[in-house]
Coordinates of C-alpha atoms in Angstrom, one line a residue:
L9 CA 0.0 0.0 0.0
R10 CA 0.9 3.6 -0.4
P11 CA -0.8 7.0 0.0
G12 CA -3.6 7.5 -2.5
M13 CA -4.6 3.8 -2.5
A14 CA -7.7 2.4 -0.6
I15 CA -9.2 -0.9 0.6
Y16 CA -12.9 -1.6 -0.2
V17 CA -14.7 -4.1 2.0
Q18 CA -18.4 -4.9 1.6
G19 CA -20.5 -7.5 3.5
V20 CA -23.2 -8.3 6.0
P21 CA -22.7 -9.2 9.7
A22 CA -24.7 -12.2 10.9
P23 CA -27.9 -11.2 12.7
Q24 CA -26.5 -12.6 15.9
A25 CA -22.9 -11.6 15.2
D26 CA -20.4 -11.3 18.0
W27 CA -17.5 -9.7 16.0
F28 CA -15.7 -9.5 12.7
R29 CA -12.3 -8.0 11.8
V30 CA -10.4 -6.5 8.9
N31 CA -6.6 -6.7 9.1
L32 CA -4.2 -5.0 6.8
A33 CA -1.2 -7.3 7.4
A34 CA 2.4 -7.7 6.3
G35 CA 1.7 -11.2 4.9
P36 CA -1.0 -13.8 5.0
E37 CA 0.4 -15.7 8.0
E38 CA -1.6 -15.5 11.2
E39 CA 1.4 -14.2 13.2
A40 CA 2.3 -11.5 10.6
D41 CA 2.6 -7.8 11.7
V42 CA -0.7 -5.9 11.4
A43 CA -0.6 -2.3 10.3
L44 CA -4.4 -1.8 10.9
H45 CA -6.7 -4.0 12.9
L46 CA -10.4 -3.0 12.7
N47 CA -12.5 -5.1 15.0
P48 CA -16.2 -4.3 15.5
R49 CA -17.3 -6.1 18.7
F50 CA -21.1 -6.2 18.8
G51 CA -21.3 -7.8 22.3
A52 CA -19.2 -5.0 23.8
G53 CA -20.8 -2.3 21.7
V54 CA -17.5 -0.9 20.4
A55 CA -15.2 -1.0 17.4
V56 CA -11.5 -1.5 18.3
L57 CA -8.6 -0.3 16.2
N58 CA -5.0 -1.3 16.8
S59 CA -1.8 -2.6 15.3
R60 CA 0.6 -5.4 16.0
R61 CA 4.3 -5.5 15.6
G62 CA 6.7 -8.2 16.6
G63 CA 3.9 -10.2 18.2
R64 CA 2.9 -7.3 20.5
W65 CA -0.3 -5.3 20.2
G66 CA -0.2 -1.5 20.6
D67 CA -2.6 0.8 22.4
E68 CA -6.2 0.3 21.5
Q69 CA -8.3 3.0 19.9
R70 CA -12.0 2.6 20.5
R71 CA -15.2 4.2 19.1
E72 CA -18.9 3.5 19.0
L73 CA -20.2 0.9 16.6
H74 CA -22.8 3.0 14.8
P75 CA -23.6 2.6 11.9
L76 CA -22.2 -1.0 12.0
C77 CA -24.9 -3.3 13.4
P78 CA -25.7 -7.1 13.3
G79 CA -27.7 -8.0 10.1
G80 CA -27.1 -4.6 8.5
P81 CA -25.1 -4.4 5.2
F82 CA -22.0 -2.3 5.4
E83 CA -19.5 -0.8 3.1
I84 CA -16.0 0.1 4.5
V85 CA -13.5 2.2 2.5
I86 CA -10.0 2.5 4.2
S87 CA -8.0 5.2 2.4
V88 CA -4.3 5.5 2.8
T89 CA -3.1 9.0 3.6
P90 CA 0.5 10.2 4.3
E91 CA -0.5 10.4 8.0
G92 CA -2.5 7.2 8.4
Y93 CA -5.7 5.5 7.5
R94 CA -9.0 7.3 7.0
I95 CA -12.0 5.0 7.4
L96 CA -15.4 5.6 5.9
V97 CA -18.4 3.4 6.7
N98 CA -21.5 3.5 4.5
G99 CA -20.3 6.7 2.8
T100 CA -19.6 8.7 6.0
F101 CA -16.5 9.4 8.0
Y102 CA -15.9 6.9 10.7
E103 CA -12.4 7.1 12.2
E104 CA -8.7 7.9 11.5
F105 CA -5.8 5.7 12.6
P106 CA -2.2 6.9 12.4
H107 CA 0.6 4.9 10.7
R108 CA 2.4 2.7 13.2
L109 CA 4.0 0.6 10.5
P110 CA 5.0 1.7 7.0
P111 CA 2.0 1.1 4.7
E112 CA 4.4 -0.4 2.1
L113 CA 4.7 -3.4 4.4
V114 CA 1.0 -4.3 3.8
T115 CA 0.7 -7.2 1.4
A116 CA -2.4 -9.0 2.6
V117 CA -6.0 -8.1 3.5
N118 CA -7.6 -10.6 6.0
V119 CA -11.4 -10.4 6.7
D120 CA -13.1 -13.0 8.9
G121 CA -15.6 -13.4 11.7
D122 CA -19.4 -13.5 11.9
L123 CA -20.2 -12.1 8.5
E124 CA -21.0 -12.9 4.9
L125 CA -18.2 -11.3 2.9
G126 CA -19.4 -9.7 -0.3
S127 CA -16.4 -8.0 -1.9
V128 CA -12.8 -7.0 -1.1
S129 CA -10.9 -4.8 -3.5
V130 CA -7.6 -2.9 -3.5
L131 CA -8.3 0.4 -5.2
G132 CA -5.6 2.5 -7.0
G133 CA -2.2 1.4 -8.2
A134 CA -1.1 -1.8 -9.9
V135 CA -0.8 -4.4 -7.1
R136 CA -1.2 -8.1 -6.7
P137 CA -4.7 -9.1 -5.6
P138 CA -5.0 -9.3 -1.8
K139 CA -4.9 -12.8 -0.2
L140 CA -8.4 -13.4 1.1
P141 CA -9.0 -16.3 3.6
R142 CA -12.6 -17.6 3.6
P143 CA -14.7 -16.2 6.4
Q144 CA -14.7 -18.5 9.4
K145 CA -18.4 -18.2 10.1
T146 CA -21.0 -17.2 7.6
T147 CA -24.7 -16.6 7.8
P148 CA -26.8 -16.3 4.6
H149 CA -29.1 -13.4 4.2
P150 CA -32.2 -12.9 2.1
K151 CA -32.2 -11.8 -1.5
T152 CA -32.9 -8.3 -0.4
S153 CA -31.6 -6.8 2.8
P154 CA -32.9 -3.7 4.7
S155 CA -30.7 -0.7 4.6
P156 CA -31.1 1.3 7.8
F157 CA -28.3 3.8 6.9
L158 CA -29.3 5.2 3.5
T159 CA -32.0 7.7 2.8
P160 CA -33.5 7.8 -0.7
P161 CA -30.7 9.3 -2.9
S162 CA -30.9 11.9 -5.6
P163 CA -29.9 10.6 -9.1
S164 CA -26.2 10.0 -9.5
R165 CA -24.2 11.3 -12.5
S166 CA -20.5 10.8 -13.2
S167 CA -18.7 12.1 -16.3
P168 CA -15.0 11.9 -15.6
P169 CA -12.5 12.3 -18.5
S170 CA -10.8 9.2 -19.9
R171 CA -7.1 9.2 -20.7
G172 CA -6.9 8.1 -24.4
G173 CA -10.5 7.2 -24.6
L174 CA -11.9 3.6 -24.4
L175 CA -9.2 1.5 -26.0
P176 CA -9.0 -2.4 -26.0
K177 CA -7.9 -3.9 -22.7
K178 CA -9.2 -1.0 -20.8
T179 CA -11.5 -1.8 -17.8
I180 CA -14.1 0.3 -16.2
V181 CA -15.0 -0.5 -12.5
I182 CA -18.2 0.7 -10.9
K183 CA -19.3 -0.2 -7.4
G184 CA -22.5 0.9 -5.8
F185 CA -25.7 0.2 -3.9
I186 CA -29.3 -0.2 -5.2
P187 CA -31.8 1.5 -2.8
L188 CA -34.9 -0.3 -1.7
H189 CA -37.2 2.0 -3.7
A190 CA -35.1 1.8 -6.9
N191 CA -36.8 1.3 -10.2
R192 CA -33.9 1.6 -12.7
F193 CA -30.7 3.3 -13.6
H194 CA -28.4 3.4 -16.6
I195 CA -24.7 3.5 -17.5
N196 CA -23.8 5.1 -20.9
L197 CA -20.4 5.0 -22.7
R198 CA -20.5 8.0 -25.0
A199 CA -18.5 9.5 -27.8
G200 CA -18.3 12.9 -26.3
P201 CA -20.9 14.9 -24.3
G202 CA -24.2 14.3 -25.9
G203 CA -22.7 12.1 -28.6
D204 CA -23.4 8.6 -29.7
V205 CA -23.9 5.9 -27.0
V206 CA -21.7 2.9 -27.9
L207 CA -23.0 0.9 -24.8
H208 CA -26.2 1.6 -22.9
L209 CA -26.5 -0.6 -19.8
N210 CA -29.9 -0.3 -18.2
P211 CA -30.8 -2.5 -15.1
R212 CA -34.5 -2.4 -14.5
M213 CA -35.5 -3.5 -11.1
D214 CA -39.2 -2.6 -11.9
E215 CA -39.2 -5.0 -14.9
D216 CA -38.4 -8.4 -13.4
D217 CA -34.8 -7.4 -12.7
A218 CA -34.1 -7.1 -16.5
V219 CA -30.6 -6.0 -17.6
V220 CA -31.1 -4.2 -20.9
R221 CA -28.3 -3.3 -23.3
N222 CA -28.4 -1.2 -26.4
S223 CA -26.6 1.5 -28.4
F224 CA -27.8 4.9 -29.6
L225 CA -26.0 5.7 -32.9
G226 CA -26.9 8.5 -35.4
G227 CA -29.9 9.5 -33.5
S228 CA -31.5 6.1 -33.3
W229 CA -31.6 3.2 -30.8
G230 CA -30.6 -0.2 -32.0
H231 CA -32.0 -3.6 -31.0
E232 CA -32.1 -4.5 -27.3
E233 CA -30.2 -7.4 -25.8
R234 CA -31.4 -8.9 -22.5
D235 CA -30.0 -12.4 -22.0
I236 CA -27.5 -12.8 -19.2
S237 CA -25.5 -15.7 -17.9
C238 CA -26.9 -15.7 -14.4
C239 CA -29.4 -13.9 -12.2
S240 CA -29.3 -10.1 -12.2
P241 CA -26.8 -8.7 -9.7
F242 CA -28.8 -5.4 -9.5
L243 CA -31.2 -6.2 -6.6
R244 CA -32.9 -3.7 -4.3
G245 CA -31.1 -3.3 -1.0
R246 CA -27.9 -4.9 -2.3
Y247 CA -24.5 -3.8 -3.3
F248 CA -23.0 -4.5 -6.7
D249 CA -19.5 -4.7 -8.2
L250 CA -19.4 -4.3 -11.9
S251 CA -16.5 -4.4 -14.4
I252 CA -16.7 -3.5 -18.1
R253 CA -13.7 -4.6 -20.1
C254 CA -13.3 -3.3 -23.7
G255 CA -12.1 -6.0 -26.0
N256 CA -11.2 -5.9 -29.7
H257 CA -14.6 -7.0 -30.8
R258 CA -16.9 -6.7 -27.8
F259 CA -17.4 -5.5 -24.3
K260 CA -17.0 -8.2 -21.6
V261 CA -19.1 -7.4 -18.5
F262 CA -18.5 -9.0 -15.1
A263 CA -20.5 -8.8 -11.9
E264 CA -18.8 -9.8 -8.6
G265 CA -16.0 -11.1 -10.7
Q266 CA -18.2 -13.5 -12.7
P267 CA -19.1 -13.2 -16.4
L268 CA -22.5 -11.5 -16.9
F269 CA -22.8 -10.8 -20.6
H270 CA -20.9 -9.8 -23.8
F271 CA -21.9 -6.9 -26.0
H272 CA -20.4 -6.9 -29.5
H273 CA -19.2 -3.5 -30.8
R274 CA -21.6 -1.8 -33.2
V275 CA -19.1 0.9 -33.9
P276 CA -15.3 0.6 -33.2
A277 CA -14.3 1.5 -29.7
G278 CA -11.5 4.0 -29.4
P279 CA -10.3 7.5 -28.3
H280 CA -13.7 9.0 -29.3
V281 CA -15.4 7.1 -26.5
D282 CA -14.4 9.4 -23.7
V283 CA -17.5 10.0 -21.5
L284 CA -19.0 7.8 -18.8
E285 CA -22.6 8.7 -17.6
I286 CA -24.3 7.0 -14.6
E287 CA -27.8 8.2 -13.8
G288 CA -30.9 7.0 -12.0
D289 CA -31.8 5.1 -8.8
V290 CA -28.3 4.2 -7.6
V291 CA -25.8 5.2 -4.9
L292 CA -22.3 5.2 -6.3
S293 CA -19.4 4.1 -4.1
Y294 CA -16.5 3.9 -6.5
V295 CA -15.9 4.6 -10.2
H296 CA -12.7 4.0 -12.1
F297 CA -12.7 5.1 -15.8

């Protein structure tokens, strides 16, 4: 790790959870040094932050659990700053923890305890994927989960510039949350502001969870595509992790790391595709374009 990078963790504690932990460690071994130990303890009603070096724990830093709670989905983003770690939970500031070990020593992310682990990602920088042991205890949760921490959002829109446009082998990463009241949202890859849409991805929660794809070229919509390889990942009350990879002949789209669908290019991708739009009933967590 280094300043400017971040760790993204998303999951759901078991309804009767005692604890879970997130460790940023100097290796996958159980006895490895730990630069940051984040340990919500539901029985004690606190979250403990600490570090371990040479087998010895440092001084604990404690804070209240809220908004973490048993059975409630959470999203933790741990940003690396020059001074330490800045922690967000469910989109709001949670705590800061100073560096006690150089962040460059961190080579593994360990998450375990009483939870269903949904996603772990290292954001920013070209690094090897973190080593992720399977959670020791898991409790399934229903298809849709209540979200006690989110109010109905306003539509989200993101149009960051793209370096060099959308060339083959480039990957777009989008992470977010589908509110309980959501009907639909869309993701557009455009050739300039207001230009042609080379890929229109439109999850419709109000239409039997359809995932519609299309293009808008020369002022006209093309034919819709709807078939997907599995169930829709865009469910009310759930997080999603979407990757759109531009190939030579098609877009390859993955959800939670698994293939979702392919969309063949109707016009060549290239530098002219330089705008990403996301709009509708969605709460964005992370966008990389």
